[in-house]
Amino acid sequence: MAQSTEPPQQSVPRTARRDVSDLFSGGRLTAIPRRAARREQLLLHLAETLFEVARTYTEPQVNEALRTVHDDCPALRRYLITSGLLVRTRDGSSYQRSTTTAQ
């Protein structure tokens, strides 16, 4: 059996896996990706760039941040929550960026 001369693969941070700049034009999101894997890359980018860890946000603050990139902030907010990148209190009064990485 031949030995591989390639270096072992290292874990690549999720942010470095794929660039999402092609999804934006003039700083605005052109469309929410339909493919789940591509959408997850976008959501990770949005969570990391729009929301600070350990800061609490109200729903209007979350909407305002998301509206800076796309008008369908309810859809983006819902995707961020279902992906585990944002967590919401049971009553929906506050949101926080998750400290764990979504799968």
PDB file of C-alpha atoms in Angstrom:
ATOM      1  CA  MET A   1       0.000   0.000   0.000  1.00  0.00           C
ATOM      2  CA  ALA A   2       1.432   3.375  -1.042  1.00  0.00           C
ATOM      3  CA  GLN A   3       1.904   6.111   1.502  1.00  0.00           C
ATOM      4  CA  SER A   4       0.244   9.437   0.759  1.00  0.00           C
ATOM      5  CA  THR A   5       2.593  12.392   0.487  1.00  0.00           C
ATOM      6  CA  GLU A   6      -0.215  14.887   0.972  1.00  0.00           C
ATOM      7  CA  PRO A   7      -0.309  16.669   4.319  1.00  0.00           C
ATOM      8  CA  PRO A   8      -3.176  15.658   6.595  1.00  0.00           C
ATOM      9  CA  GLN A   9      -6.288  17.748   6.163  1.00  0.00           C
ATOM     10  CA  GLN A  10      -6.850  20.228   8.924  1.00  0.00           C
ATOM     11  CA  SER A  11     -10.162  21.499  10.110  1.00  0.00           C
ATOM     12  CA  VAL A  12     -10.994  24.677   8.222  1.00  0.00           C
ATOM     13  CA  PRO A  13     -12.991  27.320  10.068  1.00  0.00           C
ATOM     14  CA  ARG A  14     -16.525  27.588   8.711  1.00  0.00           C
ATOM     15  CA  THR A  15     -15.937  31.201   7.703  1.00  0.00           C
ATOM     16  CA  ALA A  16     -13.092  30.175   5.414  1.00  0.00           C
ATOM     17  CA  ARG A  17     -14.934  27.308   3.732  1.00  0.00           C
ATOM     18  CA  ARG A  18     -16.600  29.361   1.040  1.00  0.00           C
ATOM     19  CA  ASP A  19     -16.810  33.019   0.209  1.00  0.00           C
ATOM     20  CA  VAL A  20     -20.319  34.478   0.094  1.00  0.00           C
ATOM     21  CA  SER A  21     -19.446  37.735  -1.650  1.00  0.00           C
ATOM     22  CA  ASP A  22     -21.035  36.464  -4.877  1.00  0.00           C
ATOM     23  CA  LEU A  23     -24.412  36.567  -3.095  1.00  0.00           C
ATOM     24  CA  PHE A  24     -24.157  40.342  -2.614  1.00  0.00           C
ATOM     25  CA  SER A  25     -24.336  43.333  -4.924  1.00  0.00           C
ATOM     26  CA  GLY A  26     -23.697  46.821  -3.598  1.00  0.00           C
ATOM     27  CA  GLY A  27     -23.636  45.477  -0.040  1.00  0.00           C
ATOM     28  CA  ARG A  28     -27.115  43.965  -0.396  1.00  0.00           C
ATOM     29  CA  LEU A  29     -28.038  40.315  -0.576  1.00  0.00           C
ATOM     30  CA  THR A  30     -29.383  39.637  -4.064  1.00  0.00           C
ATOM     31  CA  ALA A  31     -31.395  36.548  -3.032  1.00  0.00           C
ATOM     32  CA  ILE A  32     -31.601  34.059  -0.182  1.00  0.00           C
ATOM     33  CA  PRO A  33     -30.035  30.828  -1.465  1.00  0.00           C
ATOM     34  CA  ARG A  34     -32.415  27.908  -1.930  1.00  0.00           C
ATOM     35  CA  ARG A  35     -29.738  25.248  -1.445  1.00  0.00           C
ATOM     36  CA  ALA A  36     -29.481  24.524   2.261  1.00  0.00           C
ATOM     37  CA  ALA A  37     -25.684  24.235   2.303  1.00  0.00           C
ATOM     38  CA  ARG A  38     -25.202  27.570   0.552  1.00  0.00           C
ATOM     39  CA  ARG A  39     -27.843  29.208   2.739  1.00  0.00           C
ATOM     40  CA  GLU A  40     -26.024  27.929   5.837  1.00  0.00           C
ATOM     41  CA  GLN A  41     -22.818  29.597   4.614  1.00  0.00           C
ATOM     42  CA  LEU A  42     -24.713  32.857   4.195  1.00  0.00           C
ATOM     43  CA  LEU A  43     -26.357  32.574   7.610  1.00  0.00           C
ATOM     44  CA  LEU A  44     -23.022  31.975   9.308  1.00  0.00           C
ATOM     45  CA  HIS A  45     -21.627  35.042   7.558  1.00  0.00           C
ATOM     46  CA  LEU A  46     -24.625  37.158   8.640  1.00  0.00           C
ATOM     47  CA  ALA A  47     -24.445  35.954  12.240  1.00  0.00           C
ATOM     48  CA  GLU A  48     -20.735  36.716  12.443  1.00  0.00           C
ATOM     49  CA  THR A  49     -20.918  40.125  10.792  1.00  0.00           C
ATOM     50  CA  LEU A  50     -24.207  41.523  12.111  1.00  0.00           C
ATOM     51  CA  PHE A  51     -24.437  40.203  15.672  1.00  0.00           C
ATOM     52  CA  GLU A  52     -22.050  40.305  18.623  1.00  0.00           C
ATOM     53  CA  VAL A  53     -21.662  37.304  20.914  1.00  0.00           C
ATOM     54  CA  ALA A  54     -23.112  37.859  24.412  1.00  0.00           C
ATOM     55  CA  ARG A  55     -25.124  40.918  23.371  1.00  0.00           C
ATOM     56  CA  THR A  56     -28.900  40.784  23.753  1.00  0.00           C
ATOM     57  CA  TYR A  57     -31.030  42.140  20.908  1.00  0.00           C
ATOM     58  CA  THR A  58     -34.721  42.942  20.696  1.00  0.00           C
ATOM     59  CA  GLU A  59     -36.680  41.735  17.680  1.00  0.00           C
ATOM     60  CA  PRO A  60     -36.744  45.231  16.139  1.00  0.00           C
ATOM     61  CA  GLN A  61     -32.940  45.420  16.512  1.00  0.00           C
ATOM     62  CA  VAL A  62     -32.529  42.034  14.818  1.00  0.00           C
ATOM     63  CA  ASN A  63     -34.863  43.121  12.022  1.00  0.00           C
ATOM     64  CA  GLU A  64     -33.006  46.409  11.578  1.00  0.00           C
ATOM     65  CA  ALA A  65     -29.653  44.622  11.308  1.00  0.00           C
ATOM     66  CA  LEU A  66     -30.999  42.084   8.813  1.00  0.00           C
ATOM     67  CA  ARG A  67     -32.780  44.757   6.788  1.00  0.00           C
ATOM     68  CA  THR A  68     -29.383  46.344   6.066  1.00  0.00           C
ATOM     69  CA  VAL A  69     -28.702  43.393   3.756  1.00  0.00           C
ATOM     70  CA  HIS A  70     -32.157  42.167   2.624  1.00  0.00           C
ATOM     71  CA  ASP A  71     -35.793  43.253   2.883  1.00  0.00           C
ATOM     72  CA  ASP A  72     -37.089  39.801   3.902  1.00  0.00           C
ATOM     73  CA  CYS A  73     -35.794  40.071   7.463  1.00  0.00           C
ATOM     74  CA  PRO A  74     -38.460  37.682   8.884  1.00  0.00           C
ATOM     75  CA  ALA A  75     -37.198  34.856   6.657  1.00  0.00           C
ATOM     76  CA  LEU A  76     -33.556  35.522   7.509  1.00  0.00           C
ATOM     77  CA  ARG A  77     -34.379  35.754  11.217  1.00  0.00           C
ATOM     78  CA  ARG A  78     -36.298  32.467  11.074  1.00  0.00           C
ATOM     79  CA  TYR A  79     -33.428  30.743   9.230  1.00  0.00           C
ATOM     80  CA  LEU A  80     -30.900  32.056  11.776  1.00  0.00           C
ATOM     81  CA  ILE A  81     -32.999  30.694  14.635  1.00  0.00           C
ATOM     82  CA  THR A  82     -33.707  27.286  13.091  1.00  0.00           C
ATOM     83  CA  SER A  83     -30.020  26.892  12.213  1.00  0.00           C
ATOM     84  CA  GLY A  84     -29.086  27.615  15.833  1.00  0.00           C
ATOM     85  CA  LEU A  85     -27.007  30.682  15.006  1.00  0.00           C
ATOM     86  CA  LEU A  86     -29.386  32.972  16.899  1.00  0.00           C
ATOM     87  CA  VAL A  87     -31.228  31.930  20.027  1.00  0.00           C
ATOM     88  CA  ARG A  88     -34.500  33.476  21.101  1.00  0.00           C
ATOM     89  CA  THR A  89     -36.156  33.556  24.493  1.00  0.00           C
ATOM     90  CA  ARG A  90     -39.322  31.519  24.768  1.00  0.00           C
ATOM     91  CA  ASP A  91     -41.498  34.644  24.712  1.00  0.00           C
ATOM     92  CA  GLY A  92     -39.602  36.056  21.705  1.00  0.00           C
ATOM     93  CA  SER A  93     -38.642  39.227  23.550  1.00  0.00           C
ATOM     94  CA  SER A  94     -34.878  38.894  23.108  1.00  0.00           C
ATOM     95  CA  TYR A  95     -32.303  37.293  20.846  1.00  0.00           C
ATOM     96  CA  GLN A  96     -28.615  36.451  21.171  1.00  0.00           C
ATOM     97  CA  ARG A  97     -26.000  35.121  18.811  1.00  0.00           C
ATOM     98  CA  SER A  98     -25.255  31.535  19.708  1.00  0.00           C
ATOM     99  CA  THR A  99     -21.864  30.776  21.193  1.00  0.00           C
ATOM    100  CA  THR A 100     -21.841  27.357  19.515  1.00  0.00           C
ATOM    101  CA  THR A 101     -21.334  26.725  15.835  1.00  0.00           C
ATOM    102  CA  ALA A 102     -24.371  25.401  13.994  1.00  0.00           C
ATOM    103  CA  GLN A 103     -24.056  22.093  12.191  1.00  0.00           C
TER     104      GLN A 103
END
